[in-house]
PDB file of C-alpha atoms and ligand atoms in Angstrom:
ATOM      1  CA  MET I   1      64.062  15.018  91.249  1.00  0.00           C
ATOM      2  CA  THR I   2      65.861  12.307  89.230  1.00  0.00           C
ATOM      3  CA  ASP I   3      64.795  11.347  85.733  1.00  0.00           C
ATOM      4  CA  GLU I   4      67.557   8.928  84.701  1.00  0.00           C
ATOM      5  CA  GLY I   5      66.617   6.406  82.068  1.00  0.00           C
ATOM      6  CA  SER I   6      63.377   8.178  81.260  1.00  0.00           C
ATOM      7  CA  ASN I   7      62.259   8.743  77.688  1.00  0.00           C
ATOM      8  CA  ASP I   8      59.552  11.202  78.474  1.00  0.00           C
ATOM      9  CA  GLY I   9      60.387  12.486  81.954  1.00  0.00           C
ATOM     10  CA  LEU I  10      57.109  11.178  83.330  1.00  0.00           C
ATOM     11  CA  LEU I  11      56.680   8.673  86.112  1.00  0.00           C
ATOM     12  CA  ARG I  12      54.125   6.073  85.070  1.00  0.00           C
ATOM     13  CA  ILE I  13      51.555   4.645  87.492  1.00  0.00           C
ATOM     14  CA  GLY I  14      49.456   1.626  86.505  1.00  0.00           C
ATOM     15  CA  LEU I  15      45.867   1.729  87.744  1.00  0.00           C
ATOM     16  CA  PRO I  16      43.095  -0.881  87.331  1.00  0.00           C
ATOM     17  CA  SER I  17      41.100   0.130  84.257  1.00  0.00           C
ATOM     18  CA  LYS I  18      37.858  -1.456  85.462  1.00  0.00           C
ATOM     19  CA  GLY I  19      36.429  -3.634  88.178  1.00  0.00           C
ATOM     20  CA  ARG I  20      35.994  -3.117  91.879  1.00  0.00           C
ATOM     21  CA  LEU I  21      39.426  -1.555  92.465  1.00  0.00           C
ATOM     22  CA  SER I  22      39.309   0.930  89.629  1.00  0.00           C
ATOM     23  CA  GLU I  23      37.272   3.707  91.225  1.00  0.00           C
ATOM     24  CA  ALA I  24      38.731   3.293  94.704  1.00  0.00           C
ATOM     25  CA  ALA I  25      42.303   3.442  93.383  1.00  0.00           C
ATOM     26  CA  ALA I  26      41.576   6.553  91.284  1.00  0.00           C
ATOM     27  CA  GLN I  27      39.951   8.246  94.297  1.00  0.00           C
ATOM     28  CA  LEU I  28      43.000   7.481  96.419  1.00  0.00           C
ATOM     29  CA  LEU I  29      45.274   9.185  93.873  1.00  0.00           C
ATOM     30  CA  HIS I  30      42.955  12.192  93.701  1.00  0.00           C
ATOM     31  CA  ASP I  31      42.924  12.450  97.509  1.00  0.00           C
ATOM     32  CA  ALA I  32      46.737  12.398  97.420  1.00  0.00           C
ATOM     33  CA  GLY I  33      46.725  15.417  95.116  1.00  0.00           C
ATOM     34  CA  LEU I  34      47.333  13.477  91.900  1.00  0.00           C
ATOM     35  CA  SER I  35      44.446  14.787  89.870  1.00  0.00           C
ATOM     36  CA  PHE I  36      43.726  13.565  86.377  1.00  0.00           C
ATOM     37  CA  ARG I  37      40.769  13.263  84.075  1.00  0.00           C
ATOM     38  CA  ARG I  38      40.186  10.065  82.192  1.00  0.00           C
ATOM     39  CA  THR I  39      38.336  10.523  78.985  1.00  0.00           C
ATOM     40  CA  GLU I  40      36.396   7.501  77.869  1.00  0.00           C
ATOM     41  CA  ARG I  41      38.384   4.448  76.796  1.00  0.00           C
ATOM     42  CA  THR I  42      41.726   6.258  76.836  1.00  0.00           C
ATOM     43  CA  LEU I  43      44.670   4.254  78.143  1.00  0.00           C
ATOM     44  CA  PHE I  44      46.611   7.220  79.513  1.00  0.00           C
ATOM     45  CA  ALA I  45      45.886  10.333  81.549  1.00  0.00           C
ATOM     46  CA  ARG I  46      48.351  13.041  82.500  1.00  0.00           C
ATOM     47  CA  CYS I  47      48.307  14.312  86.106  1.00  0.00           C
ATOM     48  CA  ARG I  48      47.768  18.027  86.397  1.00  0.00           C
ATOM     49  CA  ASP I  49      50.332  19.133  88.956  1.00  0.00           C
ATOM     50  CA  MET I  50      53.028  16.466  88.804  1.00  0.00           C
ATOM     51  CA  PRO I  51      55.094  14.857  86.031  1.00  0.00           C
ATOM     52  CA  VAL I  52      53.066  11.675  86.327  1.00  0.00           C
ATOM     53  CA  GLU I  53      51.166   9.673  83.737  1.00  0.00           C
ATOM     54  CA  VAL I  54      48.432   7.262  84.777  1.00  0.00           C
ATOM     55  CA  THR I  55      48.068   4.126  82.634  1.00  0.00           C
ATOM     56  CA  PHE I  56      44.858   2.113  82.846  1.00  0.00           C
ATOM     57  CA  LEU I  57      45.528  -1.617  82.792  1.00  0.00           C
ATOM     58  CA  ARG I  58      43.997  -4.956  83.631  1.00  0.00           C
ATOM     59  CA  THR I  59      44.458  -5.549  87.349  1.00  0.00           C
ATOM     60  CA  ASP I  60      46.057  -8.943  86.729  1.00  0.00           C
ATOM     61  CA  ASP I  61      48.565  -7.496  84.223  1.00  0.00           C
ATOM     62  CA  ILE I  62      49.841  -4.884  86.668  1.00  0.00           C
ATOM     63  CA  PRO I  63      52.295  -7.198  88.550  1.00  0.00           C
ATOM     64  CA  VAL I  64      54.070  -8.265  85.356  1.00  0.00           C
ATOM     65  CA  LEU I  65      54.054  -4.771  83.828  1.00  0.00           C
ATOM     66  CA  ALA I  66      55.510  -3.313  87.042  1.00  0.00           C
ATOM     67  CA  GLU I  67      58.131  -6.039  87.077  1.00  0.00           C
ATOM     68  CA  GLU I  68      59.058  -5.401  83.437  1.00  0.00           C
ATOM     69  CA  GLY I  69      59.342  -1.663  84.068  1.00  0.00           C
ATOM     70  CA  ALA I  70      56.497  -0.668  81.729  1.00  0.00           C
ATOM     71  CA  ILE I  71      55.138   1.163  84.790  1.00  0.00           C
ATOM     72  CA  ASP I  72      57.162   2.572  87.683  1.00  0.00           C
ATOM     73  CA  LEU I  73      54.419   2.156  90.291  1.00  0.00           C
ATOM     74  CA  GLY I  74      51.355  -0.057  90.201  1.00  0.00           C
ATOM     75  CA  ILE I  75      48.184  -0.401  92.243  1.00  0.00           C
ATOM     76  CA  THR I  76      46.726  -3.898  92.328  1.00  0.00           C
ATOM     77  CA  GLY I  77      45.595  -6.713  94.624  1.00  0.00           C
ATOM     78  CA  ALA I  78      48.217  -8.358  96.845  1.00  0.00           C
ATOM     79  CA  ASP I  79      46.565 -11.651  95.822  1.00  0.00           C
ATOM     80  CA  LEU I  80      47.618 -11.018  92.208  1.00  0.00           C
ATOM     81  CA  ILE I  81      51.137 -10.047  93.276  1.00  0.00           C
ATOM     82  CA  ALA I  82      51.375 -13.249  95.330  1.00  0.00           C
ATOM     83  CA  GLU I  83      50.081 -15.382  92.460  1.00  0.00           C
ATOM     84  CA  HIS I  84      52.469 -13.751  89.996  1.00  0.00           C
ATOM     85  CA  CYS I  85      55.519 -13.856  92.246  1.00  0.00           C
ATOM     86  CA  ARG I  86      55.041 -17.404  93.506  1.00  0.00           C
ATOM     87  CA  HIS I  87      55.235 -18.343  89.883  1.00  0.00           C
ATOM     88  CA  ASP I  88      58.636 -16.681  89.541  1.00  0.00           C
ATOM     89  CA  LEU I  89      59.959 -17.775  92.878  1.00  0.00           C
ATOM     90  CA  GLY I  90      58.683 -21.317  92.652  1.00  0.00           C
ATOM     91  CA  GLY I  91      56.542 -21.035  95.742  1.00  0.00           C
ATOM     92  CA  ALA I  92      57.442 -18.218  98.101  1.00  0.00           C
ATOM     93  CA  GLY I  93      54.988 -17.163 100.791  1.00  0.00           C
ATOM     94  CA  PRO I  94      51.975 -14.871 100.340  1.00  0.00           C
ATOM     95  CA  GLY I  95      52.919 -11.195 100.250  1.00  0.00           C
ATOM     96  CA  ASP I  96      56.334 -11.797  98.691  1.00  0.00           C
ATOM     97  CA  SER I  97      56.811  -9.360  95.889  1.00  0.00           C
ATOM     98  CA  GLY I  98      59.340 -11.209  93.793  1.00  0.00           C
ATOM     99  CA  PRO I  99      62.657 -10.203  92.347  1.00  0.00           C
ATOM    100  CA  GLY I 100      61.344  -7.354  90.212  1.00  0.00           C
ATOM    101  CA  LEU I 101      58.924  -5.670  92.600  1.00  0.00           C
ATOM    102  CA  ILE I 102      59.231  -3.620  95.761  1.00  0.00           C
ATOM    103  CA  PRO I 103      56.132  -3.587  97.996  1.00  0.00           C
ATOM    104  CA  ARG I 104      55.640   0.068  99.026  1.00  0.00           C
ATOM    105  CA  LEU I 105      52.290   0.495 100.740  1.00  0.00           C
ATOM    106  CA  ASP I 106      49.147  -1.339 101.872  1.00  0.00           C
ATOM    107  CA  LEU I 107      46.337   0.900 100.692  1.00  0.00           C
ATOM    108  CA  GLY I 108      43.536   0.003 103.110  1.00  0.00           C
ATOM    109  CA  ILE I 109      41.073  -0.882 100.329  1.00  0.00           C
ATOM    110  CA  GLY I 110      39.999  -4.100  98.588  1.00  0.00           C
ATOM    111  CA  SER I 111      40.330  -6.341 101.641  1.00  0.00           C
ATOM    112  CA  CYS I 112      39.453  -9.926 100.819  1.00  0.00           C
ATOM    113  CA  ARG I 113      40.225 -13.536 101.680  1.00  0.00           C
ATOM    114  CA  LEU I 114      41.307 -16.282  99.334  1.00  0.00           C
ATOM    115  CA  ALA I 115      39.375 -19.346 100.425  1.00  0.00           C
ATOM    116  CA  ILE I 116      38.918 -22.946  99.418  1.00  0.00           C
ATOM    117  CA  CYS I 117      35.196 -23.592  99.194  1.00  0.00           C
ATOM    118  CA  VAL I 118      32.935 -26.611  98.807  1.00  0.00           C
ATOM    119  CA  PRO I 119      29.143 -27.045  98.449  1.00  0.00           C
ATOM    120  CA  GLU I 120      27.214 -26.274 101.647  1.00  0.00           C
ATOM    121  CA  LYS I 121      26.030 -29.869 101.821  1.00  0.00           C
ATOM    122  CA  SER I 122      29.384 -31.473 100.993  1.00  0.00           C
ATOM    123  CA  ALA I 123      30.756 -34.095 103.386  1.00  0.00           C
ATOM    124  CA  VAL I 124      34.293 -32.739 102.857  1.00  0.00           C
ATOM    125  CA  ALA I 125      35.604 -31.777 106.297  1.00  0.00           C
ATOM    126  CA  SER I 126      39.252 -30.909 105.641  1.00  0.00           C
ATOM    127  CA  PRO I 127      41.503 -30.125 102.658  1.00  0.00           C
ATOM    128  CA  LYS I 128      42.912 -33.677 102.918  1.00  0.00           C
ATOM    129  CA  ASP I 129      39.492 -34.992 101.833  1.00  0.00           C
ATOM    130  CA  LEU I 130      40.084 -33.282  98.465  1.00  0.00           C
ATOM    131  CA  GLN I 131      42.855 -35.719  97.408  1.00  0.00           C
ATOM    132  CA  GLY I 132      42.353 -36.399  93.669  1.00  0.00           C
ATOM    133  CA  ALA I 133      39.409 -33.966  93.432  1.00  0.00           C
ATOM    134  CA  ARG I 134      38.888 -31.272  90.777  1.00  0.00           C
ATOM    135  CA  VAL I 135      39.526 -27.729  92.053  1.00  0.00           C
ATOM    136  CA  ALA I 136      38.636 -24.691  89.930  1.00  0.00           C
ATOM    137  CA  THR I 137      40.521 -21.432  90.460  1.00  0.00           C
ATOM    138  CA  SER I 138      42.128 -18.395  88.893  1.00  0.00           C
ATOM    139  CA  PHE I 139      44.944 -18.715  91.467  1.00  0.00           C
ATOM    140  CA  PRO I 140      46.593 -21.968  90.299  1.00  0.00           C
ATOM    141  CA  THR I 141      50.045 -21.271  91.686  1.00  0.00           C
ATOM    142  CA  ILE I 142      48.928 -20.328  95.192  1.00  0.00           C
ATOM    143  CA  THR I 143      46.407 -23.199  95.232  1.00  0.00           C
ATOM    144  CA  ARG I 144      48.878 -25.851  94.089  1.00  0.00           C
ATOM    145  CA  LYS I 145      51.442 -24.714  96.654  1.00  0.00           C
ATOM    146  CA  TRP I 146      48.926 -24.505  99.535  1.00  0.00           C
ATOM    147  CA  LEU I 147      47.449 -27.932  98.858  1.00  0.00           C
ATOM    148  CA  GLY I 148      50.906 -29.375  98.144  1.00  0.00           C
ATOM    149  CA  ASP I 149      52.106 -28.163 101.569  1.00  0.00           C
ATOM    150  CA  ARG I 150      49.279 -30.249 103.046  1.00  0.00           C
ATOM    151  CA  GLY I 151      50.191 -33.320 101.010  1.00  0.00           C
ATOM    152  CA  VAL I 152      47.116 -32.996  98.803  1.00  0.00           C
ATOM    153  CA  THR I 153      47.296 -33.434  95.012  1.00  0.00           C
ATOM    154  CA  VAL I 154      44.305 -32.285  92.946  1.00  0.00           C
ATOM    155  CA  HIS I 155      43.318 -31.798  89.322  1.00  0.00           C
ATOM    156  CA  LEU I 156      43.380 -28.009  88.858  1.00  0.00           C
ATOM    157  CA  VAL I 157      40.869 -26.367  86.525  1.00  0.00           C
ATOM    158  CA  GLU I 158      42.426 -23.003  85.690  1.00  0.00           C
ATOM    159  CA  LEU I 159      40.020 -20.176  84.827  1.00  0.00           C
ATOM    160  CA  SER I 160      40.125 -16.418  84.596  1.00  0.00           C
ATOM    161  CA  GLY I 161      36.688 -15.756  86.126  1.00  0.00           C
ATOM    162  CA  SER I 162      33.231 -17.010  87.189  1.00  0.00           C
ATOM    163  CA  VAL I 163      34.898 -19.640  89.341  1.00  0.00           C
ATOM    164  CA  GLU I 164      31.953 -19.707  91.737  1.00  0.00           C
ATOM    165  CA  VAL I 165      29.647 -21.423  89.212  1.00  0.00           C
ATOM    166  CA  MET I 166      32.067 -24.244  88.341  1.00  0.00           C
ATOM    167  CA  ILE I 167      30.728 -26.677  90.922  1.00  0.00           C
ATOM    168  CA  SER I 168      27.141 -26.326  89.703  1.00  0.00           C
ATOM    169  CA  LEU I 169      28.419 -26.657  86.113  1.00  0.00           C
ATOM    170  CA  GLY I 170      29.879 -30.019  87.125  1.00  0.00           C
ATOM    171  CA  VAL I 171      33.439 -28.946  86.310  1.00  0.00           C
ATOM    172  CA  ALA I 172      34.808 -28.956  89.860  1.00  0.00           C
ATOM    173  CA  ASP I 173      34.312 -30.448  93.336  1.00  0.00           C
ATOM    174  CA  ALA I 174      35.781 -27.435  95.104  1.00  0.00           C
ATOM    175  CA  ILE I 175      36.865 -23.900  94.209  1.00  0.00           C
ATOM    176  CA  VAL I 176      39.530 -21.477  95.394  1.00  0.00           C
ATOM    177  CA  ASP I 177      38.253 -17.921  95.056  1.00  0.00           C
ATOM    178  CA  LEU I 178      38.327 -14.472  96.606  1.00  0.00           C
ATOM    179  CA  VAL I 179      35.675 -13.757  99.183  1.00  0.00           C
ATOM    180  CA  GLU I 180      34.790 -10.289 100.365  1.00  0.00           C
ATOM    181  CA  THR I 181      31.315 -10.275 101.922  1.00  0.00           C
ATOM    182  CA  GLY I 182      30.518 -13.936 101.304  1.00  0.00           C
ATOM    183  CA  SER I 183      27.335 -13.134  99.390  1.00  0.00           C
ATOM    184  CA  THR I 184      28.609 -14.766  96.172  1.00  0.00           C
ATOM    185  CA  LEU I 185      29.298 -17.957  98.109  1.00  0.00           C
ATOM    186  CA  ALA I 186      25.842 -17.883  99.716  1.00  0.00           C
ATOM    187  CA  ALA I 187      24.171 -17.287  96.337  1.00  0.00           C
ATOM    188  CA  ASN I 188      25.928 -20.384  94.977  1.00  0.00           C
ATOM    189  CA  GLN I 189      25.280 -22.513  98.080  1.00  0.00           C
ATOM    190  CA  LEU I 190      28.962 -22.826  98.903  1.00  0.00           C
ATOM    191  CA  ARG I 191      30.776 -22.725 102.231  1.00  0.00           C
ATOM    192  CA  ILE I 192      34.380 -21.941 103.189  1.00  0.00           C
ATOM    193  CA  LEU I 193      36.379 -25.079 103.955  1.00  0.00           C
ATOM    194  CA  ASP I 194      39.572 -23.196 104.815  1.00  0.00           C
ATOM    195  CA  GLU I 195      41.168 -19.790 104.386  1.00  0.00           C
ATOM    196  CA  ILE I 196      44.323 -19.662 102.265  1.00  0.00           C
ATOM    197  CA  GLY I 197      45.266 -16.016 102.731  1.00  0.00           C
ATOM    198  CA  ARG I 198      44.136 -12.447 103.417  1.00  0.00           C
ATOM    199  CA  TYR I 199      44.930  -9.705 100.952  1.00  0.00           C
ATOM    200  CA  GLU I 200      44.291  -6.038 100.238  1.00  0.00           C
ATOM    201  CA  THR I 201      45.137  -3.539  97.533  1.00  0.00           C
ATOM    202  CA  VAL I 202      48.797  -2.543  97.483  1.00  0.00           C
ATOM    203  CA  LEU I 203      51.198  -0.143  95.806  1.00  0.00           C
ATOM    204  CA  VAL I 204      54.253  -1.804  94.262  1.00  0.00           C
ATOM    205  CA  GLN I 205      57.324  -0.337  92.613  1.00  0.00           C
ATOM    206  CA  ASN I 206      59.658  -1.597  89.902  1.00  0.00           C
ATOM    207  CA  ARG I 207      63.074  -2.604  91.297  1.00  0.00           C
ATOM    208  CA  GLY I 208      64.807  -0.202  88.902  1.00  0.00           C
ATOM    209  CA  ARG I 209      63.390   2.697  90.980  1.00  0.00           C
ATOM    210  CA  ARG I 210      63.242   5.084  88.018  1.00  0.00           C
ATOM    211  CA  HIS I 211      62.158   8.582  89.188  1.00  0.00           C
ATOM    212  CA  ALA I 212      63.012   7.457  92.724  1.00  0.00           C
ATOM    213  CA  ASP I 213      62.491  10.834  94.438  1.00  0.00           C
ATOM    214  CA  LEU I 214      59.152  11.439  92.798  1.00  0.00           C
ATOM    215  CA  ALA I 215      58.034   7.876  93.581  1.00  0.00           C
ATOM    216  CA  ASP I 216      58.942   8.418  97.252  1.00  0.00           C
ATOM    217  CA  ARG I 217      56.936  11.657  97.302  1.00  0.00           C
ATOM    218  CA  ILE I 218      53.918   9.843  95.883  1.00  0.00           C
ATOM    219  CA  VAL I 219      54.278   7.051  98.448  1.00  0.00           C
ATOM    220  CA  ARG I 220      54.421   9.629 101.295  1.00  0.00           C
ATOM    221  CA  ARG I 221      51.331  11.393  99.951  1.00  0.00           C
ATOM    222  CA  LEU I 222      49.387   8.156  99.652  1.00  0.00           C
ATOM    223  CA  GLU I 223      50.528   7.093 103.109  1.00  0.00           C
ATOM    224  CA  GLY I 224      49.156  10.348 104.525  1.00  0.00           C
ATOM    225  CA  VAL I 225      45.752   9.661 102.995  1.00  0.00           C
ATOM    226  CA  VAL I 226      45.696   5.970 103.976  1.00  0.00           C
ATOM    227  CA  ILE I 227      46.526   6.756 107.622  1.00  0.00           C
ATOM    228  CA  ALA I 228      44.045   9.647 107.701  1.00  0.00           C
ATOM    229  CA  ARG I 229      41.288   7.343 106.479  1.00  0.00           C
ATOM    230  CA  SER I 230      41.780   4.909 109.334  1.00  0.00           C
ATOM    231  CA  TYR I 231      42.299   7.418 112.165  1.00  0.00           C
ATOM    232  CA  SER I 232      40.367  10.296 113.749  1.00  0.00           C
ATOM    233  CA  LEU I 233      41.635  13.065 115.964  1.00  0.00           C
ATOM    234  CA  LEU I 234      40.197  12.949 119.482  1.00  0.00           C
ATOM    235  CA  GLU I 235      40.394  15.947 121.822  1.00  0.00           C
ATOM    236  CA  TYR I 236      39.238  16.037 125.410  1.00  0.00           C
ATOM    237  CA  ASN I 237      39.776  17.640 128.813  1.00  0.00           C
ATOM    238  CA  ILE I 238      40.818  15.471 131.751  1.00  0.00           C
ATOM    239  CA  PRO I 239      41.676  16.090 135.420  1.00  0.00           C
ATOM    240  CA  ARG I 240      45.470  15.943 135.763  1.00  0.00           C
ATOM    241  CA  SER I 241      45.056  13.223 138.378  1.00  0.00           C
ATOM    242  CA  ARG I 242      43.591  10.916 135.692  1.00  0.00           C
ATOM    243  CA  LEU I 243      45.985  11.857 132.880  1.00  0.00           C
ATOM    244  CA  ALA I 244      48.106   8.696 133.139  1.00  0.00           C
ATOM    245  CA  GLU I 245      44.983   6.517 132.785  1.00  0.00           C
ATOM    246  CA  ALA I 246      43.732   8.604 129.867  1.00  0.00           C
ATOM    247  CA  GLU I 247      47.060   8.300 128.072  1.00  0.00           C
ATOM    248  CA  LYS I 248      46.813   4.544 128.326  1.00  0.00           C
ATOM    249  CA  ILE I 249      43.404   4.699 126.613  1.00  0.00           C
ATOM    250  CA  THR I 250      44.632   7.102 123.905  1.00  0.00           C
ATOM    251  CA  PRO I 251      48.361   6.502 123.443  1.00  0.00           C
ATOM    252  CA  GLY I 252      48.172   8.278 120.070  1.00  0.00           C
ATOM    253  CA  PHE I 253      50.041   7.387 116.910  1.00  0.00           C
ATOM    254  CA  ASN I 254      53.377   8.421 118.422  1.00  0.00           C
ATOM    255  CA  SER I 255      52.305  10.017 121.706  1.00  0.00           C
ATOM    256  CA  PRO I 256      49.380  12.272 122.663  1.00  0.00           C
ATOM    257  CA  THR I 257      49.727  16.063 122.843  1.00  0.00           C
ATOM    258  CA  VAL I 258      49.002  17.355 126.342  1.00  0.00           C
ATOM    259  CA  SER I 259      48.484  21.066 127.025  1.00  0.00           C
ATOM    260  CA  GLY I 260      47.599  23.040 130.118  1.00  0.00           C
ATOM    261  CA  LEU I 261      44.203  24.624 130.816  1.00  0.00           C
ATOM    262  CA  GLU I 262      43.489  27.806 132.805  1.00  0.00           C
ATOM    263  CA  ASP I 263      42.459  25.568 135.715  1.00  0.00           C
ATOM    264  CA  PRO I 264      45.759  23.950 136.829  1.00  0.00           C
ATOM    265  CA  ASP I 265      43.959  20.767 137.934  1.00  0.00           C
ATOM    266  CA  TRP I 266      42.895  20.056 134.348  1.00  0.00           C
ATOM    267  CA  CYS I 267      44.636  19.520 131.022  1.00  0.00           C
ATOM    268  CA  ALA I 268      43.651  19.067 127.387  1.00  0.00           C
ATOM    269  CA  VAL I 269      44.692  15.996 125.396  1.00  0.00           C
ATOM    270  CA  ARG I 270      44.841  15.494 121.638  1.00  0.00           C
ATOM    271  CA  ALA I 271      45.510  12.062 120.171  1.00  0.00           C
ATOM    272  CA  MET I 272      44.947  10.022 117.027  1.00  0.00           C
ATOM    273  CA  VAL I 273      42.605   7.051 117.536  1.00  0.00           C
ATOM    274  CA  ARG I 274      41.561   4.231 115.233  1.00  0.00           C
ATOM    275  CA  ARG I 275      38.262   5.192 113.599  1.00  0.00           C
ATOM    276  CA  GLY I 276      36.512   1.939 114.355  1.00  0.00           C
ATOM    277  CA  GLU I 277      37.356   2.247 118.049  1.00  0.00           C
ATOM    278  CA  THR I 278      36.299   5.867 118.660  1.00  0.00           C
ATOM    279  CA  HIS I 279      32.941   5.217 120.332  1.00  0.00           C
ATOM    280  CA  ALA I 280      34.339   2.664 122.784  1.00  0.00           C
ATOM    281  CA  ILE I 281      37.295   4.968 123.568  1.00  0.00           C
ATOM    282  CA  MET I 282      34.969   7.939 124.218  1.00  0.00           C
ATOM    283  CA  GLU I 283      32.966   5.834 126.661  1.00  0.00           C
ATOM    284  CA  ARG I 284      36.100   4.747 128.512  1.00  0.00           C
ATOM    285  CA  LEU I 285      37.343   8.342 128.693  1.00  0.00           C
ATOM    286  CA  GLU I 286      34.002   9.563 130.008  1.00  0.00           C
ATOM    287  CA  ALA I 287      34.073   6.837 132.656  1.00  0.00           C
ATOM    288  CA  ILE I 288      37.362   8.224 134.054  1.00  0.00           C
ATOM    289  CA  GLY I 289      36.110  11.815 134.149  1.00  0.00           C
ATOM    290  CA  ALA I 290      36.987  13.253 130.732  1.00  0.00           C
ATOM    291  CA  SER I 291      34.769  16.017 129.349  1.00  0.00           C
ATOM    292  CA  ALA I 292      34.383  18.024 126.134  1.00  0.00           C
ATOM    293  CA  ILE I 293      35.380  14.961 124.099  1.00  0.00           C
ATOM    294  CA  VAL I 294      35.389  15.870 120.410  1.00  0.00           C
ATOM    295  CA  GLU I 295      36.160  13.647 117.423  1.00  0.00           C
ATOM    296  CA  THR I 296      37.451  15.328 114.265  1.00  0.00           C
ATOM    297  CA  ALA I 297      37.801  13.500 110.955  1.00  0.00           C
ATOM    298  CA  ILE I 298      41.152  13.982 109.257  1.00  0.00           C
ATOM    299  CA  THR I 299      41.600  13.822 105.517  1.00  0.00           C
ATOM    300  CA  ASN I 300      45.396  13.939 105.297  1.00  0.00           C
ATOM    301  CA  CYS I 301      48.396  13.790 107.588  1.00  0.00           C
ATOM    302  CA  ARG I 302      52.175  13.494 107.781  1.00  0.00           C
ATOM    303  CA  LEU I 303      53.378  11.606 110.819  1.00  0.00           C
TER     304      LEU I 303
HETATM  305  P1  AMP T 213      31.649 -11.309  97.721  1.00  0.00           P
HETATM  306  O1  AMP T 213      30.348 -11.763  97.146  1.00  0.00           O
HETATM  307  O2  AMP T 213      31.551  -9.923  98.321  1.00  0.00           O
HETATM  308  O3  AMP T 213      32.230 -12.315  98.722  1.00  0.00           O
HETATM  309  O4  AMP T 213      32.713 -11.165  96.542  1.00  0.00           O
HETATM  310  C1  AMP T 213      33.115 -12.290  95.861  1.00  0.00           C
HETATM  311  C2  AMP T 213      33.410 -12.003  94.414  1.00  0.00           C
HETATM  312  O5  AMP T 213      34.101 -10.791  94.223  1.00  0.00           O
HETATM  313  C3  AMP T 213      34.308 -13.073  93.831  1.00  0.00           C
HETATM  314  O6  AMP T 213      33.898 -13.306  92.519  1.00  0.00           O
HETATM  315  C4  AMP T 213      35.693 -12.478  93.860  1.00  0.00           C
HETATM  316  O7  AMP T 213      36.477 -12.947  92.783  1.00  0.00           O
HETATM  317  C5  AMP T 213      35.445 -11.004  93.794  1.00  0.00           C
HETATM  318  N1  AMP T 213      36.304 -10.237  94.765  1.00  0.00           N
HETATM  319  C6  AMP T 213      36.068 -10.086  96.076  1.00  0.00           C
HETATM  320  N2  AMP T 213      36.994  -9.310  96.653  1.00  0.00           N
HETATM  321  C7  AMP T 213      37.837  -8.941  95.669  1.00  0.00           C
HETATM  322  C8  AMP T 213      38.999  -8.110  95.624  1.00  0.00           C
HETATM  323  N3  AMP T 213      39.488  -7.497  96.705  1.00  0.00           N
HETATM  324  N4  AMP T 213      39.609  -7.948  94.444  1.00  0.00           N
HETATM  325  C9  AMP T 213      39.131  -8.535  93.336  1.00  0.00           C
HETATM  326  N5  AMP T 213      38.032  -9.325  93.307  1.00  0.00           N
HETATM  327  C10 AMP T 213      37.389  -9.527  94.451  1.00  0.00           C
END
């Protein structure tokens, strides 16, 4: 394990201190064996079994603090990374992580869309109709670039929150905001005019790669949990004559495990399948003669 440049020997991870990502990010670390207890309002927590300190930060400060090296790893929204890094890069594409950040892992939580929205009853039919309009957002850099690429210039109203009420307050004609379920839009009688980007929660690393070996271990642990959350293990018996068809239905993560049964005409197959597809896959397997099909949830893996 390398500790060069470290004052305290601890790797520092920045986690959202509050908001919708806070609990999910903490749970992910716990599931990856990085257990800590946060006592109320403290900024730091020490992990029990690893030389790691968790720092609780504002989600939108995490990109800059990871870039500056105040934290070695950070968990935050890819939307915030994109907004921060476009600023530095003068308009690179979504997902770019900028000169000071290494994108390490998509975490499978916090999926959302950044969308440009107008009132349900608005006559606006395309972004071009917004020429000269007022657009409220907390993503000014992404918004300016996206509209600019379409030849549209607007007056941007930059805010840090509650963007969805700005049209009814008379401050804006359109908004650019994150949408998860769409219920906030519906409650404010807004509709999506166009989608600007899709984002999820990500793990980023400072370019200096302090504590590089430990950081890599943490990434591998988190990866194991993230993959396990989106896959199940499916086991079934299949006549050997149908094995090729079955393998096409369950190709597995790398390839399925096939083992012999006492009856030489049959074999047993074990393969990882995407969780959301399990029911449909079981039906297809049954239709080609599979039996004893069992799904097992996995909580961790190394592939
Ligand atoms: P919803 O009503 O589910 O569409 O959520 C919309 C509200 O939640 C907006 O105010 C967004 O700013 C916020 N939001 C949605 N998804 C995320 C996310 N992944 N990260 C941070 N804020 C989000």
